[in-house]
CSV table of C-alpha atoms in Angstrom, one decimal:
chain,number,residue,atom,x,y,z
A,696,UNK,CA,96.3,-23.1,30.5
A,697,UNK,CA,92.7,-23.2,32.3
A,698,UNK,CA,89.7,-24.9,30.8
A,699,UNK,CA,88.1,-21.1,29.0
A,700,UNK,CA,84.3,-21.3,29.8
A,701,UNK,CA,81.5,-22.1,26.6
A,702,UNK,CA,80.4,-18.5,27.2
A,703,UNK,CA,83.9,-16.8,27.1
A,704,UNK,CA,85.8,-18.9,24.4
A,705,UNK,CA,82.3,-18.1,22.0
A,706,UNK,CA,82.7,-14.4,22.5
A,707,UNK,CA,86.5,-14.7,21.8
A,708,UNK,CA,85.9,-16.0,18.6
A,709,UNK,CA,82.9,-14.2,17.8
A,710,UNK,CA,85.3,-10.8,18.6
A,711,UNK,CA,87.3,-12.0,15.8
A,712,UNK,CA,84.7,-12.2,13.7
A,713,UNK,CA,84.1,-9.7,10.9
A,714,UNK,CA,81.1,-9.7,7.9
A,715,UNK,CA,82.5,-11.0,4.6
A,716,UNK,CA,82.7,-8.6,1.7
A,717,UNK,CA,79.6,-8.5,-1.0
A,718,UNK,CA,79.1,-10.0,-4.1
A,719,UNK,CA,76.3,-9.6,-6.6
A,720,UNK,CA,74.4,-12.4,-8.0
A,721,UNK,CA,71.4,-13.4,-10.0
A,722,UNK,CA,68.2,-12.8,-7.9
A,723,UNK,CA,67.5,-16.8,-8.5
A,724,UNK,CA,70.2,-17.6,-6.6
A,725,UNK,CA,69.5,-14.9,-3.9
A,726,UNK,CA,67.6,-17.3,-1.6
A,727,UNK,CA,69.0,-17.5,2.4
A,728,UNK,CA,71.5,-15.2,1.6
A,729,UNK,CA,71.8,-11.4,3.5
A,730,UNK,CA,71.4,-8.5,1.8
A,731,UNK,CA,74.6,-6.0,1.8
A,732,UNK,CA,73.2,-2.9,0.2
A,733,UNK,CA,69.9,-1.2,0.8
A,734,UNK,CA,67.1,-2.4,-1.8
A,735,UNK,CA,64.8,0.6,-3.5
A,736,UNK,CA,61.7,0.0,-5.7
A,737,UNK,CA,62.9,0.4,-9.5
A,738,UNK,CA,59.5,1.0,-10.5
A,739,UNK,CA,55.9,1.7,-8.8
A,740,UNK,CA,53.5,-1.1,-7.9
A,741,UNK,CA,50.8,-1.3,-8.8
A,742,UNK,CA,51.9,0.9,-11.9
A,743,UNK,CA,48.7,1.8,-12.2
A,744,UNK,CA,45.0,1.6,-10.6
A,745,UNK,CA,44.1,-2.4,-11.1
A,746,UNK,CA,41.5,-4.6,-10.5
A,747,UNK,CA,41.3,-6.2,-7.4
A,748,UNK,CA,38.5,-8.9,-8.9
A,749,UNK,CA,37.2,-10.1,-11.4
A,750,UNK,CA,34.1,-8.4,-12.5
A,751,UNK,CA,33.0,-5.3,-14.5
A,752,UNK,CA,34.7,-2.0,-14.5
A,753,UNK,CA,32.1,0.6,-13.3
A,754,UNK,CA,30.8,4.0,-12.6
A,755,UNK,CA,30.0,4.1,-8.9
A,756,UNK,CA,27.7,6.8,-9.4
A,757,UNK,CA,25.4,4.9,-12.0
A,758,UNK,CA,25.1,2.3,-9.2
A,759,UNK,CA,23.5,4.6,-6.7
A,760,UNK,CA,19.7,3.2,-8.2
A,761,UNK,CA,19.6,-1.2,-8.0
A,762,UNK,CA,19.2,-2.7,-10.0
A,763,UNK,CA,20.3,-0.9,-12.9
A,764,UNK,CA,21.5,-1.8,-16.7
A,765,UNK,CA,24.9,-1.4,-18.1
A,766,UNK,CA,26.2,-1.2,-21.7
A,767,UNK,CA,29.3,-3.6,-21.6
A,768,UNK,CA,31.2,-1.4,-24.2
A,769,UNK,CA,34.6,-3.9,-24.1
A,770,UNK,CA,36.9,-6.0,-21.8
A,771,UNK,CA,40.3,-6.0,-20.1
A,772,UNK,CA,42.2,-8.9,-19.0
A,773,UNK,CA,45.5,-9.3,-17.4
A,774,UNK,CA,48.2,-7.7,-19.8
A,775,UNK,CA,45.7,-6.2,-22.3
A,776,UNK,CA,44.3,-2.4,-20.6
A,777,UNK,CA,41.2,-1.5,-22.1
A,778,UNK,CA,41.8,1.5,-24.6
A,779,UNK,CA,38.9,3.3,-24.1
A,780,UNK,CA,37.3,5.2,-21.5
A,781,UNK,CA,34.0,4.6,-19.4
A,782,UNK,CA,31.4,7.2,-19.9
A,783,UNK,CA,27.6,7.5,-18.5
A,784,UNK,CA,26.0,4.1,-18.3
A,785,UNK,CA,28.7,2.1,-19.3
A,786,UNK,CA,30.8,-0.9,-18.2
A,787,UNK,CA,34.2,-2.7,-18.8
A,788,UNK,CA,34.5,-6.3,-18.8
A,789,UNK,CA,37.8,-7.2,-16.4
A,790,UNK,CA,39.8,-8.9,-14.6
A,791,UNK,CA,42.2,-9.7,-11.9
A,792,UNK,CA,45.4,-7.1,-12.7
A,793,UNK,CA,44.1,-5.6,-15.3
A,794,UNK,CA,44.4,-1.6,-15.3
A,795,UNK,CA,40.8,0.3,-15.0
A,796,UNK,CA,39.5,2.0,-17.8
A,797,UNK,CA,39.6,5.8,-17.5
A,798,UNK,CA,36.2,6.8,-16.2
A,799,UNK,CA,35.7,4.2,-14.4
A,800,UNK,CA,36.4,4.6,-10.2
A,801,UNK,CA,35.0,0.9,-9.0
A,802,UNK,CA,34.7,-3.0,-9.7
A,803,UNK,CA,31.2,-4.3,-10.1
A,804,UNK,CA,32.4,-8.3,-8.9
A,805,UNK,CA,31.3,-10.6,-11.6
A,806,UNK,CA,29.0,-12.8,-9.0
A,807,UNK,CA,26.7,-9.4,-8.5
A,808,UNK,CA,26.0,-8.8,-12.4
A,809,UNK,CA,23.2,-10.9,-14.1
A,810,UNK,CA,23.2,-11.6,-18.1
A,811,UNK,CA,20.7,-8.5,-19.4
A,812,UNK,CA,20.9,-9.2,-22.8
A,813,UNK,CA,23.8,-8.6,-26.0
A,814,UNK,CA,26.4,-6.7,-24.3
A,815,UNK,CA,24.3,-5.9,-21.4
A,816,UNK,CA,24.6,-6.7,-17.6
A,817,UNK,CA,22.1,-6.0,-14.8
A,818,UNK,CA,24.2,-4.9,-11.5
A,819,UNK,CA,22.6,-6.2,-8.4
A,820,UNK,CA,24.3,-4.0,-5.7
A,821,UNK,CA,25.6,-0.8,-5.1
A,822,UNK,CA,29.5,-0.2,-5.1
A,823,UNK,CA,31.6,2.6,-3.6
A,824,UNK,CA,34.1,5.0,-5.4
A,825,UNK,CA,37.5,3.0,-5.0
A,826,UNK,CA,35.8,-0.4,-4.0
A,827,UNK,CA,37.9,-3.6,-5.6
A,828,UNK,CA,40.6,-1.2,-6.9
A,829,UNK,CA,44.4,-1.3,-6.0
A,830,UNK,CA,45.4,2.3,-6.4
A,831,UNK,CA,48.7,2.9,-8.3
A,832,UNK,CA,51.3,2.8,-5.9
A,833,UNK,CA,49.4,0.6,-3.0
A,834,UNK,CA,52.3,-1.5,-2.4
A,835,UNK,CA,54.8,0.7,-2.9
A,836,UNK,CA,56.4,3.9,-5.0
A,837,UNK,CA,59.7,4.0,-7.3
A,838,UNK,CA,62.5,5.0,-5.2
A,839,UNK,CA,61.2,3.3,-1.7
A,840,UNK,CA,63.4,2.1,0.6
A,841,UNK,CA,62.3,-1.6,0.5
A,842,UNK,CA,64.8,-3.3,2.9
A,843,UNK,CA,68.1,-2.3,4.8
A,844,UNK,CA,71.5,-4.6,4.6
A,845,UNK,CA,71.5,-7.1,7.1
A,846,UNK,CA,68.2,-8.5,5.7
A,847,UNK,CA,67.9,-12.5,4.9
A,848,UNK,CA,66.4,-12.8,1.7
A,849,UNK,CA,63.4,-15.2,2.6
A,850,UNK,CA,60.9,-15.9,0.8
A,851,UNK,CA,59.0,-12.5,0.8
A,852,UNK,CA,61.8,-11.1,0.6
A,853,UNK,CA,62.7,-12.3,-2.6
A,854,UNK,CA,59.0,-11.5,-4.1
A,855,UNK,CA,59.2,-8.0,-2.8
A,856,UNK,CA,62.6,-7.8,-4.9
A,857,UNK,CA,61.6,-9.6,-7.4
A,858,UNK,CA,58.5,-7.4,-8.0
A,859,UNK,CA,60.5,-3.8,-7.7
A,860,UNK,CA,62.3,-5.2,-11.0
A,861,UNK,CA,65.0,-6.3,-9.2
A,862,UNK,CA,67.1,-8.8,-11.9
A,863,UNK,CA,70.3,-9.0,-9.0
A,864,UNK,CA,71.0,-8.8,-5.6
A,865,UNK,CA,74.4,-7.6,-3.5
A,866,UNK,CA,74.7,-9.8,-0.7
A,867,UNK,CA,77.4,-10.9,1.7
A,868,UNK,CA,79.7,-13.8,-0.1
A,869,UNK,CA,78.8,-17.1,1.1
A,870,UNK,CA,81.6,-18.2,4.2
A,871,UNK,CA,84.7,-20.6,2.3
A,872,UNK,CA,85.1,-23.6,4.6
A,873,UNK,CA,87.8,-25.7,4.5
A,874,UNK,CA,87.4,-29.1,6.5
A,875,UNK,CA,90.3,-31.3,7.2
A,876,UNK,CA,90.2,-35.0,9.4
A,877,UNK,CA,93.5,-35.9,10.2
A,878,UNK,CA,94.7,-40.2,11.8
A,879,UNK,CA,96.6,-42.6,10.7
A,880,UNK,CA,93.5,-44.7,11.6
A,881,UNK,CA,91.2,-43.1,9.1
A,882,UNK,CA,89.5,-44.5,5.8
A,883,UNK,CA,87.1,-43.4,4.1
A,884,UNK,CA,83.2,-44.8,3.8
A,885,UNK,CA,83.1,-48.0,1.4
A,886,UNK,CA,86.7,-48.8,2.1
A,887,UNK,CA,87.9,-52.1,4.2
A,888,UNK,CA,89.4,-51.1,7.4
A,889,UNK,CA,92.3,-53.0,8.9
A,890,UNK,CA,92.3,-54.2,12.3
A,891,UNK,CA,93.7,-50.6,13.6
A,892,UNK,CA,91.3,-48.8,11.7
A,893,UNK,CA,87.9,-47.1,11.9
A,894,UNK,CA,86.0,-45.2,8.6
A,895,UNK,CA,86.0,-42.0,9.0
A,896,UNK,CA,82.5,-39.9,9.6
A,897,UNK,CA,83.0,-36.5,11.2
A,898,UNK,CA,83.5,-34.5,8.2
A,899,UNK,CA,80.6,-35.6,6.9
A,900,UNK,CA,78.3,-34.2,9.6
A,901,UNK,CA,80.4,-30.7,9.6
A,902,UNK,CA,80.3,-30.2,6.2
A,903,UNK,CA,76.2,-30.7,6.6
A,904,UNK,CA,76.2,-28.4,9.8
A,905,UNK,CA,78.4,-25.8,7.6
A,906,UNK,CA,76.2,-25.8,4.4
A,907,UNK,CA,73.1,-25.9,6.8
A,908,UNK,CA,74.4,-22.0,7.9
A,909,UNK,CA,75.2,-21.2,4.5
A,910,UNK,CA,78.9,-21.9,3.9
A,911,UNK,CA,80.6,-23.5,0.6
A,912,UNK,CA,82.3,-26.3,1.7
A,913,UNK,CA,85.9,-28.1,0.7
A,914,UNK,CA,86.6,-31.3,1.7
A,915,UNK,CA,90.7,-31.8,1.8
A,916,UNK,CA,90.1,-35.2,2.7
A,917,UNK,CA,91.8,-37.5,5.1
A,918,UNK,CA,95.7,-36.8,6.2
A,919,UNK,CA,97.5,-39.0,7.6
A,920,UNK,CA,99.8,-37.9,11.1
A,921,UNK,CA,102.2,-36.5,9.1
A,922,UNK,CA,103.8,-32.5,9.2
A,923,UNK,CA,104.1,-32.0,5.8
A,924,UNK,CA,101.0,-34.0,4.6
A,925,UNK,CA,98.8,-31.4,7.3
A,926,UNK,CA,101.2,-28.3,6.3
A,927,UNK,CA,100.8,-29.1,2.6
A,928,UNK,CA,96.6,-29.8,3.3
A,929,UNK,CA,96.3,-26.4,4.8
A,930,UNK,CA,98.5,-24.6,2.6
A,931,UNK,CA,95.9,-25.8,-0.3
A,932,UNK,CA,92.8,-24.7,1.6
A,933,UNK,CA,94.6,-21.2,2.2
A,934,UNK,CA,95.1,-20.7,-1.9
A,935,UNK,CA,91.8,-21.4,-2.0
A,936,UNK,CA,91.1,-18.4,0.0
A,937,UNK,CA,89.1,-20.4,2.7
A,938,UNK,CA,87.2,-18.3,5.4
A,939,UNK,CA,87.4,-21.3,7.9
A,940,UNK,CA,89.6,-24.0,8.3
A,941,UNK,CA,88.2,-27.0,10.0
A,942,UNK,CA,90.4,-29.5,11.6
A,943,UNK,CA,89.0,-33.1,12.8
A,944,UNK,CA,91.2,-34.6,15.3
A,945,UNK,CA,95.1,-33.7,16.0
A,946,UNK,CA,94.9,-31.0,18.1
A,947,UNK,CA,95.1,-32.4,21.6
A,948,UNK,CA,98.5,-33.4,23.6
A,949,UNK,CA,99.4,-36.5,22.2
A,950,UNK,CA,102.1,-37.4,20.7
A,951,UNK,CA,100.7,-37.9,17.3
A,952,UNK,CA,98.6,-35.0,17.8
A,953,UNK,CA,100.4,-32.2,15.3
A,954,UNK,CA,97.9,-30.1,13.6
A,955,UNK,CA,98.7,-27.3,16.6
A,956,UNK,CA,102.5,-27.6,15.8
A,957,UNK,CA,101.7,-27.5,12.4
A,958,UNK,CA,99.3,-24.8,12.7
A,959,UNK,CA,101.6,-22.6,15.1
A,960,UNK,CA,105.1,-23.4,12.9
A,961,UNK,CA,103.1,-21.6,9.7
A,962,UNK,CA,102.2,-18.8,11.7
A,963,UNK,CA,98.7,-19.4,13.4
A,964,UNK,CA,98.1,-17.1,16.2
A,965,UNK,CA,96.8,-19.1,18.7
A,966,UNK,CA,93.4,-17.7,20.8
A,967,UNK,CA,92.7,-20.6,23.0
A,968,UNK,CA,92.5,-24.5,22.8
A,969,UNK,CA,90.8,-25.8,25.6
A,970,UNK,CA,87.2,-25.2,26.7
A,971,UNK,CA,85.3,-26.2,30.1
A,972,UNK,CA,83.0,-28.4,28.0
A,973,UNK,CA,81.8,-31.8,27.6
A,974,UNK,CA,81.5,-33.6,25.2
A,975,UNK,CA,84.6,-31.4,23.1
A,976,UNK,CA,87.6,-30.2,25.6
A,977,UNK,CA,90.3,-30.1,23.1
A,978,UNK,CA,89.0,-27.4,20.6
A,979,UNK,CA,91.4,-25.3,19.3
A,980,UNK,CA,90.9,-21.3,17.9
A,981,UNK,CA,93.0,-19.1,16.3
A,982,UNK,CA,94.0,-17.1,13.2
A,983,UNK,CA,96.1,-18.6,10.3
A,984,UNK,CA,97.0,-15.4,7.6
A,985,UNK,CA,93.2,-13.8,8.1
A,986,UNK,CA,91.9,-17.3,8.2
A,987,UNK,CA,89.7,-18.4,11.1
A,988,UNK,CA,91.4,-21.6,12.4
A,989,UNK,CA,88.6,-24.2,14.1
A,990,UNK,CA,90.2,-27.1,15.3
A,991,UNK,CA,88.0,-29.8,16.5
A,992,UNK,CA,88.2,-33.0,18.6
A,993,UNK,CA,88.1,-36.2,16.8
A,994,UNK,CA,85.6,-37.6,18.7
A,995,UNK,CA,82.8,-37.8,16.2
A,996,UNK,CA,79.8,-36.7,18.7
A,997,UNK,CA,82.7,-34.4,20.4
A,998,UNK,CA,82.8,-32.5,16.4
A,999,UNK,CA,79.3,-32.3,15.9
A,1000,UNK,CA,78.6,-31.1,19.8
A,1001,UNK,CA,81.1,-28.0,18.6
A,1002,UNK,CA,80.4,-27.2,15.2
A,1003,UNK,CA,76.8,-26.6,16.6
A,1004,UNK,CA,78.2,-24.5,19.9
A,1005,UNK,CA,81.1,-22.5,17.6
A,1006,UNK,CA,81.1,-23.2,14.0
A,1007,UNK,CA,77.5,-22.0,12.9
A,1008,UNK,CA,77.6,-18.6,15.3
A,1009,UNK,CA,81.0,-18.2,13.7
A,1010,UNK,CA,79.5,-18.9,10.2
A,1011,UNK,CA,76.5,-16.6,11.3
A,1012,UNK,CA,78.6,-13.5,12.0
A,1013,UNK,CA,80.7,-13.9,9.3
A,1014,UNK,CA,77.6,-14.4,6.7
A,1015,UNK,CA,76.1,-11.5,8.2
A,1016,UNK,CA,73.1,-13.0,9.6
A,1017,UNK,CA,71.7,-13.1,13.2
A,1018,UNK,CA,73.4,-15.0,15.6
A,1019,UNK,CA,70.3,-16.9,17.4
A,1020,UNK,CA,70.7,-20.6,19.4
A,1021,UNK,CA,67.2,-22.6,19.4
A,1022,UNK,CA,67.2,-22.8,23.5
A,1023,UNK,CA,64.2,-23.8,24.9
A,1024,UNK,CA,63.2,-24.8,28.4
A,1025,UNK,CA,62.2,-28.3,29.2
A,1026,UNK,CA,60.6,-30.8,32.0
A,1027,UNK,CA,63.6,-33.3,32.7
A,1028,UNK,CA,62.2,-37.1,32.9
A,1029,UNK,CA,65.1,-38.6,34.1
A,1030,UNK,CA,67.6,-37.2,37.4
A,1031,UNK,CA,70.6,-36.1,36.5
A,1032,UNK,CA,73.8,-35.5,39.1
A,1033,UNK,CA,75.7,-32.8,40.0
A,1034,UNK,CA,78.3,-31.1,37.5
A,1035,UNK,CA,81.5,-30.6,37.8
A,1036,UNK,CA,83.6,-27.8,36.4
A,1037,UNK,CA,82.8,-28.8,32.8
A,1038,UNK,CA,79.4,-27.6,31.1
A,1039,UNK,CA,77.9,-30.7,30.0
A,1040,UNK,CA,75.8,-31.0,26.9
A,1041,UNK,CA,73.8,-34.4,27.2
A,1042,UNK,CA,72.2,-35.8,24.1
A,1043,UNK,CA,68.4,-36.2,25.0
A,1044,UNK,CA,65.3,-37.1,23.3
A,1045,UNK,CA,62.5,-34.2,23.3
A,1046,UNK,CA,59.1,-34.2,22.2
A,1047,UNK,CA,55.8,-32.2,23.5
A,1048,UNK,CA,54.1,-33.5,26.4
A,1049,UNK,CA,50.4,-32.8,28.3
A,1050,UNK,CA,52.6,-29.6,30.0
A,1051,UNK,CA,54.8,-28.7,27.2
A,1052,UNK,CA,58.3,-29.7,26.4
A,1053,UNK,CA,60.1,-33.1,28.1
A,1054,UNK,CA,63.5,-33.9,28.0
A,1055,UNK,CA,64.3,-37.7,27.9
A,1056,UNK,CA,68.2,-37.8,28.7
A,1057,UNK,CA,70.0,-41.1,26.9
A,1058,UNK,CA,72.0,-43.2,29.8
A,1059,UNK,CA,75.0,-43.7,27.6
A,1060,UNK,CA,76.7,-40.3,27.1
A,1061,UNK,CA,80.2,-41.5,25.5
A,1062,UNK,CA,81.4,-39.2,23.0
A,1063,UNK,CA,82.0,-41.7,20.2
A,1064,UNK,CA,78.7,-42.7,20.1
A,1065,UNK,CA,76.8,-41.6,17.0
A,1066,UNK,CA,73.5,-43.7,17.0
A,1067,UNK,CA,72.8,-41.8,20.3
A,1068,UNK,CA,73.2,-38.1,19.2
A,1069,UNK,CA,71.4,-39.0,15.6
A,1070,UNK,CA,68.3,-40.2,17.6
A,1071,UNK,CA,68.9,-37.2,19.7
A,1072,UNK,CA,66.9,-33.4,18.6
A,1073,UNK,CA,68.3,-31.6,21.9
A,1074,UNK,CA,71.2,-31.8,23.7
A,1075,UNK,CA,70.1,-31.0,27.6
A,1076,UNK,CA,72.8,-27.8,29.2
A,1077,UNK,CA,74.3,-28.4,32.4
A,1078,UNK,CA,76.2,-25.3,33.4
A,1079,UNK,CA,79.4,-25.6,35.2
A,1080,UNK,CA,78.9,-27.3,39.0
A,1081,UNK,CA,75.2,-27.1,38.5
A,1082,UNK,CA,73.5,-28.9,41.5
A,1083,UNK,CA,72.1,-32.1,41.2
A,1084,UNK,CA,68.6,-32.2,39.8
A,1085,UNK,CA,65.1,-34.4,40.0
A,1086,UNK,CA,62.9,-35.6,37.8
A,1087,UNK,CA,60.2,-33.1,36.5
A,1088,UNK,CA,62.0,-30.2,37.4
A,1089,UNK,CA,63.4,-27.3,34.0
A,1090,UNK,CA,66.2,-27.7,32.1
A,1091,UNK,CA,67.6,-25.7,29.4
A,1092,UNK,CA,67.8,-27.4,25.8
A,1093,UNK,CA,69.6,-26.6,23.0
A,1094,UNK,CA,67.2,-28.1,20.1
A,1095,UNK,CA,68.6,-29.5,17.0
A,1096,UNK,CA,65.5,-30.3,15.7
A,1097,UNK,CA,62.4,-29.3,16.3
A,1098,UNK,CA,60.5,-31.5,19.1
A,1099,UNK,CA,58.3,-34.3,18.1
């Protein structure tokens, strides 16, 4: 089978890719996920005209002479509307929220009226009909279409819910992933590793990646090369009703490489298993009972490299949200040789320079070194036989964090 280019084996699995069903959940737990039903106003805000200030609640026609005396005839605060109604003459203490009395049509603020006495202020300017008051309604109306599925709930978002009396929220379920490292040669952090053995560490920095694009994540642990040890590890991530399944390591040609056998003899249909990339050839996609199947190499830079390029646009569609990759363009520092039929992604250091971005490329590229891709924020793209290129000419960079 030919190495399947980045650009092809991404839409493959994307194609595959359909939004989760909806749940509905507390609007305090709402936060970063998408909306999957359209959101109306339940009520009108402001209910009712408010005070834009704090001041005096006023007649704009007994302001037309200045200065001029008022009777302060009582006082609305936040919460607590002032009964009465404003006649000839007359003024309403209030504040910030508060509804405006009837008769009164403007908000004398409190820095233009002057102490005249026992319930009497002096008004020092003139106001307008309508001046420092939010008409009922400003913001928006009961029954308003407020915000169309698709929608992350941000920040605003959330307010603007919040605020239409919104108490819950249906939004697309959070994507189930499953993540599974598989070697005889694997322990886990804090234990003693024989002379064969290494700890293991690429689970770790998926499951981060995963929860980073809004997944639930399940850690099956480590398996050793054994068929029914993988068989019975994936069989307990599909009761679980995973999304994704996320394999670490196994799924090349060796000998002891058996999560594709495994995989294959349950019933996966395979989609592809080798991509024209580097670092992260042998990376393996298919379907498993209506599960995603994301096998990854076990080469920890190699898993992180791909759950960047595959697992969070996969995550993405199936979360509903926007599929979007941080690709910027940068000055290259260092020179860099031709490609070959692989698209390279080469862990670089980038930070903001007199003329913008600057990519400094690390020498050492293996693809079990860690301590190079965590001082790394970009990884620099070299598509397939690119030509050799010179220092201080553009290169395309996929941030992973933003640029120092």
């Amino acid at each position: 089978m030919a190495l399947l280019p980045v650009s092809k084996a991404l839409e493959q699995l994307l194609d595959s890719a359909e939004i989760l069903s909806s749940e509905t959940v507390p609007i305090g737990e709402a936060a970063g996920r998408v909306l999957a039903e359209p959101v109306q106003a339940l009520r009108t805000q402001p209910p009712f005209p408010a005070s834009a200030m704090d001041g005096y609640a006023v007649r704009a026609d007994d302001l037309k002479t200045i200065p001029t005396d008022l009777t302060v005839i009582g006082e609305a605060p936040a919460g607590h509307g002032f009964n009465g109604s404003v006649g000839s003459g007359e003024a309403v203490r209030i504040f910030t929220g508060a509804p405006v009395p009837d008769g009164a049509d403007a908000i004398l603020i409190q820095e233009n009226a002057e102490n005249a006495g026992t319930n009497r202020i002096s008004a020092q300017t003139e106001v307008v009909e309508g001046q420092h008051v939010r008409r009922a309604g400003l913001d928006f109306a009961k029954g308003e279409d407020l915000a169309e599925p698709g929608r992350l709930l941000d920040a605003a978002m959330l307010s603007l819910a919040a605020a239409a009396n919104h108490a819950e929220l249906n939004v697309v379920r959070r994507p189930r992933v499953a993540i599974l490292a598989t070697g005889d040669e694997l322990l886990p952090p804090g234990s003693e590793p024989g002379p064969d053995q290494i700890i293991a560490s690429n689970s770790y920095g998926v499951a981060a990646i995963a929860a980073a694009a809004g997944a639930q994540t399940d850690d099956l642990g480590i398996v050793p090369d054994q068929k029914t040890a993988i068989s019975s590890a994936i069989s307990r991530a599909l009761e679980a009703k995973a999304d994704v399944i996320v394999t670490l390591g196994g799924a090349s040609v060796g000998d002891h490489d058996l999560v594709r056998d495994v995989m294959e003899e349950m019933g996966m249909t395979l989609d592809f298993w080798r991509i024209a990339m580097r670092p992260g050839k042998p990376l393996m996609v298919g379907r498993l009972k209506g599960t995603h199947i994301l096998g990854l190499p076990g080469n920890p830079v190699s898993s992180i490299v791909c759950s960047h390029l595959f697992l969070v646009p996969l995550l993405a569609k199936l979360g509903g949200r926007g599929i979007q990759r941080d690709i910027r363009q940068a000055t290259i520092m260092t020179s860099l040789h031709k490609n070959d039929e692989r698209e390279d992604y080469i862990r670089a250091v980038v930070h903001n320079g007199d003329n913008g971005l600057e990519a400094h490329p690390f020498g050492k590229q293996d693809s079990s070194m860690l301590k190079v891709l965590a001082a790394s924020n970009g990884l620099v793209i070299r598509p397939p036989h690119a030509p050799a290129i010179a220092a201080g000419e553009l290169c395309d960079v996929l941030m992973l964090r933003e640029p120092q």
